[in-house]
PDB file of C-alpha atoms in Angstrom:
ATOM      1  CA  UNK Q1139       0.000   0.000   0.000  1.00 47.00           C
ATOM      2  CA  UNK Q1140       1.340   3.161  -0.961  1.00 49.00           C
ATOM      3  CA  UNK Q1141       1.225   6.803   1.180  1.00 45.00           C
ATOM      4  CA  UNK Q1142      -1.071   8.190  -1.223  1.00 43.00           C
ATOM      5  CA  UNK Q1143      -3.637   4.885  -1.161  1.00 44.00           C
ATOM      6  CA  UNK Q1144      -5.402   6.486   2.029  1.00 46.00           C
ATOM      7  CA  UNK Q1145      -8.312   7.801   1.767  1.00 48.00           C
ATOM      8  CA  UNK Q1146      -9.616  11.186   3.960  1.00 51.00           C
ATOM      9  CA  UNK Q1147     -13.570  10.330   3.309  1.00 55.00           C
ATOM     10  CA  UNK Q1148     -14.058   9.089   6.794  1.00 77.00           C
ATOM     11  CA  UNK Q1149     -11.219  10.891   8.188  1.00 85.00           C
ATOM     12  CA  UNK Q1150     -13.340  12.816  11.801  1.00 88.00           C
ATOM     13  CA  UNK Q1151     -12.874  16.578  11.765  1.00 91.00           C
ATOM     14  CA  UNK Q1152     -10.762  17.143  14.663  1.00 94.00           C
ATOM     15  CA  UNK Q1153      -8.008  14.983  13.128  1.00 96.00           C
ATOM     16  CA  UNK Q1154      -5.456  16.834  10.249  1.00 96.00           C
ATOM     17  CA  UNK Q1155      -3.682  14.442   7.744  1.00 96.00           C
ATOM     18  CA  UNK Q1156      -0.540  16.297   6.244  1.00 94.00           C
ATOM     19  CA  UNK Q1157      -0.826  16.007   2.406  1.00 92.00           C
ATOM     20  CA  UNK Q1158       2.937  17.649   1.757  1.00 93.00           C
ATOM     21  CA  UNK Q1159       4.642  15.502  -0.561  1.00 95.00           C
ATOM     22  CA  UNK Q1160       7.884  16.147   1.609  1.00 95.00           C
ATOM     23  CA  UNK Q1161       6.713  14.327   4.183  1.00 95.00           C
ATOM     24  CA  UNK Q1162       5.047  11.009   2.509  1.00 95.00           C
ATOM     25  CA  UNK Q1163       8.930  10.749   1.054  1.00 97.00           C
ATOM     26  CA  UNK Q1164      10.387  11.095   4.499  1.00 97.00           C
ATOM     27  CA  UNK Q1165       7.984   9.011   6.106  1.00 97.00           C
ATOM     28  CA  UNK Q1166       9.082   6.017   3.225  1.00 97.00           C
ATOM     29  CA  UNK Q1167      12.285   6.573   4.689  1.00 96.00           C
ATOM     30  CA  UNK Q1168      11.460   5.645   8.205  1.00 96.00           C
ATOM     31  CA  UNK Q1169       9.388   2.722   7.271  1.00 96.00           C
ATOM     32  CA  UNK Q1170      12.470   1.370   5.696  1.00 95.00           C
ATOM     33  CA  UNK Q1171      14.366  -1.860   6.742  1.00 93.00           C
ATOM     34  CA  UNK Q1172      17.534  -0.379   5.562  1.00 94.00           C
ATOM     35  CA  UNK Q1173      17.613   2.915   8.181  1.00 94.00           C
ATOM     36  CA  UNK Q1174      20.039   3.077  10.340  1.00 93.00           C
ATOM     37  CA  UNK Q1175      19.155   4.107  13.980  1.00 94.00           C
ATOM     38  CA  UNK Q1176      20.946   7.419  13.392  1.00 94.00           C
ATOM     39  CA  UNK Q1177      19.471   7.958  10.238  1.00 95.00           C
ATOM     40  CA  UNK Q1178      15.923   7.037  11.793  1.00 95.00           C
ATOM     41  CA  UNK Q1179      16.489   9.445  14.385  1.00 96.00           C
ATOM     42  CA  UNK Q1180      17.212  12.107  11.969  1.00 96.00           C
ATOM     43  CA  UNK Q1181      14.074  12.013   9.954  1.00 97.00           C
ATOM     44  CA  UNK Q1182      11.961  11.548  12.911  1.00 97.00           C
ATOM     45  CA  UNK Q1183      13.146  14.954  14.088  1.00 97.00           C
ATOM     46  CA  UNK Q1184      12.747  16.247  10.433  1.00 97.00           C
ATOM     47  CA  UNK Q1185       8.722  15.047  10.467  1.00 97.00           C
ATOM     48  CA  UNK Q1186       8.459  16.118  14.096  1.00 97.00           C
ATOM     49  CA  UNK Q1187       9.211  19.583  12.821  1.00 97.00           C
ATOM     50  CA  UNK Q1188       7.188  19.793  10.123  1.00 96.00           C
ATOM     51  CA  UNK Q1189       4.427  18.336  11.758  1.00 97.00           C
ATOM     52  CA  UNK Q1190       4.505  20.440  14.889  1.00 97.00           C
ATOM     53  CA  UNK Q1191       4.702  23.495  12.137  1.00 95.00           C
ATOM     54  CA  UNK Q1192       1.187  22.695  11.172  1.00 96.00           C
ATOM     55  CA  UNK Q1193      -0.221  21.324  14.533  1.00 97.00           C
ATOM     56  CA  UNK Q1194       0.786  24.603  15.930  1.00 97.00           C
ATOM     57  CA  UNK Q1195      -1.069  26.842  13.370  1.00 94.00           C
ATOM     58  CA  UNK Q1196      -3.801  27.086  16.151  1.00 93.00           C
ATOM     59  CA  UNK Q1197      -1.721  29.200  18.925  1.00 96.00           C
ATOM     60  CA  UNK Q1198      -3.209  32.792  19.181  1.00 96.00           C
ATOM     61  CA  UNK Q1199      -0.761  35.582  19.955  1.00 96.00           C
ATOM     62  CA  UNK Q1200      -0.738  39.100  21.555  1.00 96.00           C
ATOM     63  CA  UNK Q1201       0.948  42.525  20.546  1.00 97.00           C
ATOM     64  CA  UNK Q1202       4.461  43.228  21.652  1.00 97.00           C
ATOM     65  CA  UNK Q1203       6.447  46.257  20.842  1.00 97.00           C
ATOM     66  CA  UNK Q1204      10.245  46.022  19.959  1.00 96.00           C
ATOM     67  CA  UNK Q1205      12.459  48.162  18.008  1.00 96.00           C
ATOM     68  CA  UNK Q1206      14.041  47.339  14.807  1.00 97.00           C
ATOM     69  CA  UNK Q1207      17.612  48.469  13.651  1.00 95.00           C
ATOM     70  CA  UNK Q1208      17.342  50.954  10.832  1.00 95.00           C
ATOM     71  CA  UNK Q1209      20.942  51.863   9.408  1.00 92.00           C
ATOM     72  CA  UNK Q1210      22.409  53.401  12.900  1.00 92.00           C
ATOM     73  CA  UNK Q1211      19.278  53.902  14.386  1.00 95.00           C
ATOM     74  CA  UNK Q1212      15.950  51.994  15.474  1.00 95.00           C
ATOM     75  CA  UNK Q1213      12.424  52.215  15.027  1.00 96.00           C
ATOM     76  CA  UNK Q1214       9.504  51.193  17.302  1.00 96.00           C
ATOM     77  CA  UNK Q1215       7.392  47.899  15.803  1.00 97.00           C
ATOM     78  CA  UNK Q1216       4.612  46.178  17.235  1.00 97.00           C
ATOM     79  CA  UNK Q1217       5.363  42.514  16.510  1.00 97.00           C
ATOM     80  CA  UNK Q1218       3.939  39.264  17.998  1.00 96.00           C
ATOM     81  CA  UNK Q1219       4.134  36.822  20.621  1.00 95.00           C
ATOM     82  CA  UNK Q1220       2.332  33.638  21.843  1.00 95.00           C
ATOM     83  CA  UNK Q1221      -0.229  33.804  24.228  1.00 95.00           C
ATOM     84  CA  UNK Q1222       0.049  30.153  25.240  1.00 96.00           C
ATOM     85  CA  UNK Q1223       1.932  28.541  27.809  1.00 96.00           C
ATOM     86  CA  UNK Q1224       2.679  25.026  26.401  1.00 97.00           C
ATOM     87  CA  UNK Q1225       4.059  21.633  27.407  1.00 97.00           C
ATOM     88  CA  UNK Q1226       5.482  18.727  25.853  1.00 98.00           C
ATOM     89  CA  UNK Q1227       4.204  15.524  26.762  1.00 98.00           C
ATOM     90  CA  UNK Q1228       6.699  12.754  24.949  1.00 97.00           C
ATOM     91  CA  UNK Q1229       5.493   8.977  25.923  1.00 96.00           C
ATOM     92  CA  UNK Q1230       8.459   6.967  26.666  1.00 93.00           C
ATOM     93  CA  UNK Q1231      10.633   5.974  25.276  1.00 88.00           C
ATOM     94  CA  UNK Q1232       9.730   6.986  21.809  1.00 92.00           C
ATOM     95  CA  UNK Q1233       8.320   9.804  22.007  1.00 95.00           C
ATOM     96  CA  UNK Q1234      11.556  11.101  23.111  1.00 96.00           C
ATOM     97  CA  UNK Q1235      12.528  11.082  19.363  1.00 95.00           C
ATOM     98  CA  UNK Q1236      10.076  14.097  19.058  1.00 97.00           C
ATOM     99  CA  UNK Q1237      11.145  16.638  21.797  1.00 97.00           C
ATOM    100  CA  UNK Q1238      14.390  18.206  20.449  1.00 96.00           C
ATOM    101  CA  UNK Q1239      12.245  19.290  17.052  1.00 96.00           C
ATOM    102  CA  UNK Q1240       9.541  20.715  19.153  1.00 97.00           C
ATOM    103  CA  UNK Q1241      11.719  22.511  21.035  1.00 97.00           C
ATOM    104  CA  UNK Q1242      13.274  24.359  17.804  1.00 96.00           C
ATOM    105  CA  UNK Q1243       9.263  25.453  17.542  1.00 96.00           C
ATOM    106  CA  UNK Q1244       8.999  26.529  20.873  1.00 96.00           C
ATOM    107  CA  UNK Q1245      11.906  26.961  23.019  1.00 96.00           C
ATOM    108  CA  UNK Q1246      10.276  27.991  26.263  1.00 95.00           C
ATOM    109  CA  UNK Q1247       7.754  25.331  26.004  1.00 97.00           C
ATOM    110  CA  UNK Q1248       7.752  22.391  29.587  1.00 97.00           C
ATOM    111  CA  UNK Q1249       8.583  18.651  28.672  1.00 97.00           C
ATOM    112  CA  UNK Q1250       6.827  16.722  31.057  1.00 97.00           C
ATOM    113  CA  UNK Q1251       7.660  13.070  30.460  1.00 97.00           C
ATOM    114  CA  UNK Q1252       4.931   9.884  30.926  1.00 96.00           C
ATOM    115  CA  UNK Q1253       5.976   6.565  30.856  1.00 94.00           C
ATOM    116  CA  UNK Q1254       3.787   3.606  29.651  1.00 90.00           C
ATOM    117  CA  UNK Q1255       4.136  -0.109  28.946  1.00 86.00           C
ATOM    118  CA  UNK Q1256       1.766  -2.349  26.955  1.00 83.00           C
ATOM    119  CA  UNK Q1257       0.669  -5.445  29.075  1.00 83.00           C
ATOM    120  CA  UNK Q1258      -1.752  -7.475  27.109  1.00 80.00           C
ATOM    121  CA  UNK Q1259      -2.778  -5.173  25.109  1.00 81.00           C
ATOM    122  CA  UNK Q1260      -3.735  -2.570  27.761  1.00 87.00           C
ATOM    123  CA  UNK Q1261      -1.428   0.343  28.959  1.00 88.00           C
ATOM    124  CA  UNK Q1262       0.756   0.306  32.235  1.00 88.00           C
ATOM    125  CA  UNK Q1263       2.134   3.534  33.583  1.00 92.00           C
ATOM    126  CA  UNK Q1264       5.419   3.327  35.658  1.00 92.00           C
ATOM    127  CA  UNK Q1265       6.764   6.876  34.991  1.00 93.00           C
ATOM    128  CA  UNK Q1266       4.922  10.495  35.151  1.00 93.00           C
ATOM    129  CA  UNK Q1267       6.596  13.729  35.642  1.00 93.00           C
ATOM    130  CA  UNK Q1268       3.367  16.372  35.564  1.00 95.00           C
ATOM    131  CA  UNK Q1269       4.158  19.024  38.074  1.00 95.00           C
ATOM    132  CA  UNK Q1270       1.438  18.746  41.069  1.00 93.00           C
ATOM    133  CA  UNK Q1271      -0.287  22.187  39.479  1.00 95.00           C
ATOM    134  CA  UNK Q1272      -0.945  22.398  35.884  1.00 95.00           C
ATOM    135  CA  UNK Q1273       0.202  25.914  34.337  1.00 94.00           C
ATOM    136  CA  UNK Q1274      -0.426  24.930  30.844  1.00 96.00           C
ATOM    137  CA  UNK Q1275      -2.843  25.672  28.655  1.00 97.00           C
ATOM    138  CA  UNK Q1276      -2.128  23.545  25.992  1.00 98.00           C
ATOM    139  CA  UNK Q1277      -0.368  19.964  26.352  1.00 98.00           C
ATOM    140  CA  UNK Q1278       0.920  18.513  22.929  1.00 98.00           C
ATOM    141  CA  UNK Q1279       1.164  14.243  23.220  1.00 98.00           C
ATOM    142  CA  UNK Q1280       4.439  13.056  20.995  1.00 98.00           C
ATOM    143  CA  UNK Q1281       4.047   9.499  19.741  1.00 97.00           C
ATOM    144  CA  UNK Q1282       5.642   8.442  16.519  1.00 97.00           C
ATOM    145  CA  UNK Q1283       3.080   5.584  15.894  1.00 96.00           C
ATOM    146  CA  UNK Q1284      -0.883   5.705  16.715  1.00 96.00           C
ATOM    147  CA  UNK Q1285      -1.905   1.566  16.943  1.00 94.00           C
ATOM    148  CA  UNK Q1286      -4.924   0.847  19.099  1.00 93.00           C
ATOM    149  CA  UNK Q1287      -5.007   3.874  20.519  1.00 94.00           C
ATOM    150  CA  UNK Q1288      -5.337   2.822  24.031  1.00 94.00           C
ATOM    151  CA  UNK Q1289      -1.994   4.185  25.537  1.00 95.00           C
ATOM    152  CA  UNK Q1290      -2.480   7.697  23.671  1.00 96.00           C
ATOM    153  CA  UNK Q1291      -5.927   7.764  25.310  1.00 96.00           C
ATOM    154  CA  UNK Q1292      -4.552   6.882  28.470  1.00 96.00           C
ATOM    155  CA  UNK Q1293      -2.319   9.957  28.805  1.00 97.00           C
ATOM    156  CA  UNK Q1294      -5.176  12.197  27.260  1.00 97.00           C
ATOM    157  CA  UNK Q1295      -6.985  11.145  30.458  1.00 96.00           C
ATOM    158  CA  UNK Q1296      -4.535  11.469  32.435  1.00 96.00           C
ATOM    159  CA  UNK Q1297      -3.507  15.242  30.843  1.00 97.00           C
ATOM    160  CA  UNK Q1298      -7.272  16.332  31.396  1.00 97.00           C
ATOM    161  CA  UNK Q1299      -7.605  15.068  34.977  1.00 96.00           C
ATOM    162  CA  UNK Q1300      -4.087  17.200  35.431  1.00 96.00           C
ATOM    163  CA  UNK Q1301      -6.418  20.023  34.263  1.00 96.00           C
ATOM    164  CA  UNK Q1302      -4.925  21.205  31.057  1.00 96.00           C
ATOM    165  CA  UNK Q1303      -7.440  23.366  28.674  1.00 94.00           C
ATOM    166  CA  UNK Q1304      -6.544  21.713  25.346  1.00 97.00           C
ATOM    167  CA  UNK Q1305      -4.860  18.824  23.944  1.00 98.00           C
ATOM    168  CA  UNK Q1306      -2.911  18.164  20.699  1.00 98.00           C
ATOM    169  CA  UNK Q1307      -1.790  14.625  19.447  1.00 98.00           C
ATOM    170  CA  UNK Q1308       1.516  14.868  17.018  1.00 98.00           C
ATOM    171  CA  UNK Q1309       1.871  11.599  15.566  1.00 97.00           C
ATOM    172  CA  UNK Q1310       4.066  10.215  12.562  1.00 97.00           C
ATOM    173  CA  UNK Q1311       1.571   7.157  11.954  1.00 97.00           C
ATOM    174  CA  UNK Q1312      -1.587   6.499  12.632  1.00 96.00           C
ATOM    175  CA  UNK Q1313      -3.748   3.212  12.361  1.00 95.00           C
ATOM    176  CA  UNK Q1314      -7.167   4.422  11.111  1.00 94.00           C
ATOM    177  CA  UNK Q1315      -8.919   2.143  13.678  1.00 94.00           C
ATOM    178  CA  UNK Q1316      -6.542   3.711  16.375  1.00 95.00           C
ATOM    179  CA  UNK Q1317      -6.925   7.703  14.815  1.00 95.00           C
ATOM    180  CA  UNK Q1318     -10.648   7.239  14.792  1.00 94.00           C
ATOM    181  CA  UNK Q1319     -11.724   5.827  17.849  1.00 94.00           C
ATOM    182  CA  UNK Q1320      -9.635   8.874  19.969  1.00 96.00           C
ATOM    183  CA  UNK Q1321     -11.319  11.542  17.633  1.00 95.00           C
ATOM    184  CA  UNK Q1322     -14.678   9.705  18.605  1.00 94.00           C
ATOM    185  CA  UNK Q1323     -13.816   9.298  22.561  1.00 96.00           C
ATOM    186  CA  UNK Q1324     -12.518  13.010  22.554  1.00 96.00           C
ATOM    187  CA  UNK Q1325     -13.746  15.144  20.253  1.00 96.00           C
ATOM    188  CA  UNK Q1326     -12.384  18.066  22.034  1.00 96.00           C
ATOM    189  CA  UNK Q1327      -8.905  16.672  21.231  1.00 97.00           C
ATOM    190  CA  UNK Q1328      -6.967  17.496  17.720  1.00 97.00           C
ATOM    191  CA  UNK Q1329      -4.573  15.034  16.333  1.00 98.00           C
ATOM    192  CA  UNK Q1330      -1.917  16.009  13.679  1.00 97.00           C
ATOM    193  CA  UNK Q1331      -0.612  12.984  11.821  1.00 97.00           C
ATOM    194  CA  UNK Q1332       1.661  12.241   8.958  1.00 97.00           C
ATOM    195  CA  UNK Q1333      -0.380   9.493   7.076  1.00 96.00           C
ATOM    196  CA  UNK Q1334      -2.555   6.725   7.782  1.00 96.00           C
ATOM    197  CA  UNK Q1335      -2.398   3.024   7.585  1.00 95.00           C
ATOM    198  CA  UNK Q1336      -5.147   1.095   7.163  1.00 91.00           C
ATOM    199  CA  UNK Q1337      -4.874  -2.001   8.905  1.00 92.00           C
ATOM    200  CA  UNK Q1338      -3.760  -2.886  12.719  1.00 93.00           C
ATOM    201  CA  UNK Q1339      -3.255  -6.830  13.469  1.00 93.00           C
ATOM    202  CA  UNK Q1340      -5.050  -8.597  16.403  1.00 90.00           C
ATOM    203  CA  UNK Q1341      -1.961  -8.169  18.734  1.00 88.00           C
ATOM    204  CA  UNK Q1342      -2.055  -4.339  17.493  1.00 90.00           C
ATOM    205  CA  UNK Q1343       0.613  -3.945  15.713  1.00 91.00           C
ATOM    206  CA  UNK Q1344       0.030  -1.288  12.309  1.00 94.00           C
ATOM    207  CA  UNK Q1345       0.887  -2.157   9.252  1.00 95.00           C
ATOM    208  CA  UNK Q1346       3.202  -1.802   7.235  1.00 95.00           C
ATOM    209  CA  UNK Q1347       3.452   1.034  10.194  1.00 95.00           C
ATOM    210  CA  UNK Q1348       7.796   1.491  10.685  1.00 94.00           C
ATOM    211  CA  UNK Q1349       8.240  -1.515  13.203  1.00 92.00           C
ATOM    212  CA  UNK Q1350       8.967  -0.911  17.359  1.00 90.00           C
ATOM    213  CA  UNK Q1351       9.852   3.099  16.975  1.00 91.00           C
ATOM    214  CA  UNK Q1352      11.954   2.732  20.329  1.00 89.00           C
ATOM    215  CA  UNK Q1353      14.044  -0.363  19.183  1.00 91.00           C
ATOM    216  CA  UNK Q1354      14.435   1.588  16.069  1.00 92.00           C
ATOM    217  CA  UNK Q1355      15.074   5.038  17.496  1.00 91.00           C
ATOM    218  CA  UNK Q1356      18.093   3.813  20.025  1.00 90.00           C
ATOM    219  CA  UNK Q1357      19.582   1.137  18.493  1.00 88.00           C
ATOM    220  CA  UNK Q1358      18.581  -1.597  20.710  1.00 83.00           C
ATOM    221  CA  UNK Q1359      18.318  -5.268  19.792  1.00 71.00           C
ATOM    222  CA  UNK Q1360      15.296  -7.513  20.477  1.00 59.00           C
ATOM    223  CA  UNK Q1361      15.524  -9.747  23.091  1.00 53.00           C
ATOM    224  CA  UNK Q1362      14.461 -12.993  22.690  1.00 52.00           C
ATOM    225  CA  UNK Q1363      16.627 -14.982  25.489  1.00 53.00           C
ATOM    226  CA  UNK Q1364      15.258 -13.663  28.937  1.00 48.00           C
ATOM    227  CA  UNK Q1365      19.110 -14.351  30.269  1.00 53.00           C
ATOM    228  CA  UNK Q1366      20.748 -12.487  28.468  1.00 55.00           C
ATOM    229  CA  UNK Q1367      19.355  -9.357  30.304  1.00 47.00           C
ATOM    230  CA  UNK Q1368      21.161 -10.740  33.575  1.00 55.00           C
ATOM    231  CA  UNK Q1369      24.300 -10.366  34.386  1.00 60.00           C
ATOM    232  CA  UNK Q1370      26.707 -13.048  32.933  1.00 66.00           C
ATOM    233  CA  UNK Q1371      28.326 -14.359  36.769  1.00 67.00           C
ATOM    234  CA  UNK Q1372      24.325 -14.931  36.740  1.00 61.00           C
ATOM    235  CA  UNK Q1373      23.330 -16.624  33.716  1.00 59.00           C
ATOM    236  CA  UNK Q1374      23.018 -20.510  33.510  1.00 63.00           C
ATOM    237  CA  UNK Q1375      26.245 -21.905  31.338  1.00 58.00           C
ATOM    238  CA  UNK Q1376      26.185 -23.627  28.457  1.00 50.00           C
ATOM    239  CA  UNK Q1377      27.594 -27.468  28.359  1.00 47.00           C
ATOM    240  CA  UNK Q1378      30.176 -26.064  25.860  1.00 49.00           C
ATOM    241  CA  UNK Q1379      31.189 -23.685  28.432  1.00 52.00           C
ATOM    242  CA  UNK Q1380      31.440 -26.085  30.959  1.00 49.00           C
ATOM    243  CA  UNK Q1381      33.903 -27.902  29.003  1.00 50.00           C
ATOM    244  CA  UNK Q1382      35.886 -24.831  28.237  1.00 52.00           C
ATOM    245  CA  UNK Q1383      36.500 -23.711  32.030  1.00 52.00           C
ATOM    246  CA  UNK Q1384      36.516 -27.438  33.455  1.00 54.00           C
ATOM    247  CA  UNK Q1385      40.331 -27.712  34.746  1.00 58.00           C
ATOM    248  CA  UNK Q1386      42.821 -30.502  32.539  1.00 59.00           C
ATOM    249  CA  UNK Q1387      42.058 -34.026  33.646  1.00 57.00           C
ATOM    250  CA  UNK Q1388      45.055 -35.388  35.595  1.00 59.00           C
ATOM    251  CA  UNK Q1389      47.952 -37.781  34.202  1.00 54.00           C
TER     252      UNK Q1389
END
């Protein structure tokens, strides 16, 4: 299935599909097998930036006046400023691909990091850094990958119970199943996204999607032997190692 395949019929109202040919060509690079980690981090901040530049259309701003250099002298200008406070919300770990572009956008803008696992299916958080008092008024989610959904709702409700006025989801990819059922649950929510695919497995995983972002992102290898994440005086040796560190039989 190719970028341009999708189709923005059903496609809810609060949700924004980029159409910029830029970014269907970067987002075939990410999907590919053959990027590197450090190339896959590189595009992912290239989309992030792009993406926040049109999720962000909807800030409001306020007069300022400055001066302006004119030859050797200045002259007064009123010129413009956000209104907004704003924070960052990355979901770990990938989302952590996303901050450093946002943060280009909007320099004086809070990261406030939530962690979450999935655990049969369902969401687990084990990490949250929202200050006790929310001072935002607008909280942007990063997440490079939409799938079922349920983790991205997760911090939504979490980010509304904190108390923050509005909420905007920046996403890479989105599963249409996944896309659609937040902009039904929260309709007072926008989501930006780069594309969207069409179909999401049983164990929710979107395809062709760009594989585990975070494994993808940092360079770390899948791990399919348990043991290996202990330390080796603690793993179980091998009969070939045995034989190796067995001492010389005597004469």
């Amino acid at each position: 299935m190719t970028e341009e395949s999708n189709t923005t019929s059903s496609i809810p109202s609060n949700v924004h599909v980029s159409k910029h040919p830029i970014l269907s060509h970067k987002i075939t690079i990410l999907r590919s097998s053959s990027t590197t980690p450090a190339a896959f981090r590189s595009v992912l901040r290239e989309l992030t930036f792009h993406l926040g530049y049109e999720a962000t259309s909807t800030l409001t701003t306020k007069p300022i006046p400055i001066t302006v250099p004119v030859g050797h002298d200045h002259m007064e200008y009123t010129g413009s400023a956000l209104m907004e406070k704003v924070s960052l919300v990355p979901i770990l770990r990938s989302g952590l691909g996303m901050v450093d572009s946002m943060l280009e956008l909007m320099p004086n803008a809070a990261v406030h990091h939530i962690g979450m696992y999935r655990k049969d299916m369902m969401p687990v958080q084990y990490y949250n850094r929202l200050p006790r008092k929310c001072e935002s008024d607008v909280a942007y989610i990063l997440d490079p990958i939409i799938a079922t959904s349920n983790t991205v709702m997760s911090v939504i409700g979490i980010l509304k119970k904190w108390g923050v006025g509005k909420i905007h989801v920046i996403a890479v990819i989105a599963s249409e199943e996944g896309i659609t059922s937040i902009a039904t649950t929260h309709p007072d929510v926008q989501l930006t996204v780069g594309t969207i695919d069409e179909e999401l497995t049983t164990d929710g995983i979107v395809l062709p999607g760009i594989g585990d972002a975070g494994d993808r992102l940092f360079g770390t290898p899948l791990i399919e032997n348990e043991e290996e994440l202990m330390h080796p005086s603690k793993r179980r040796k091998s009969s070939a190692d045995m034989t190796m560190t067995m001492p010389p039989a005597k004469k």
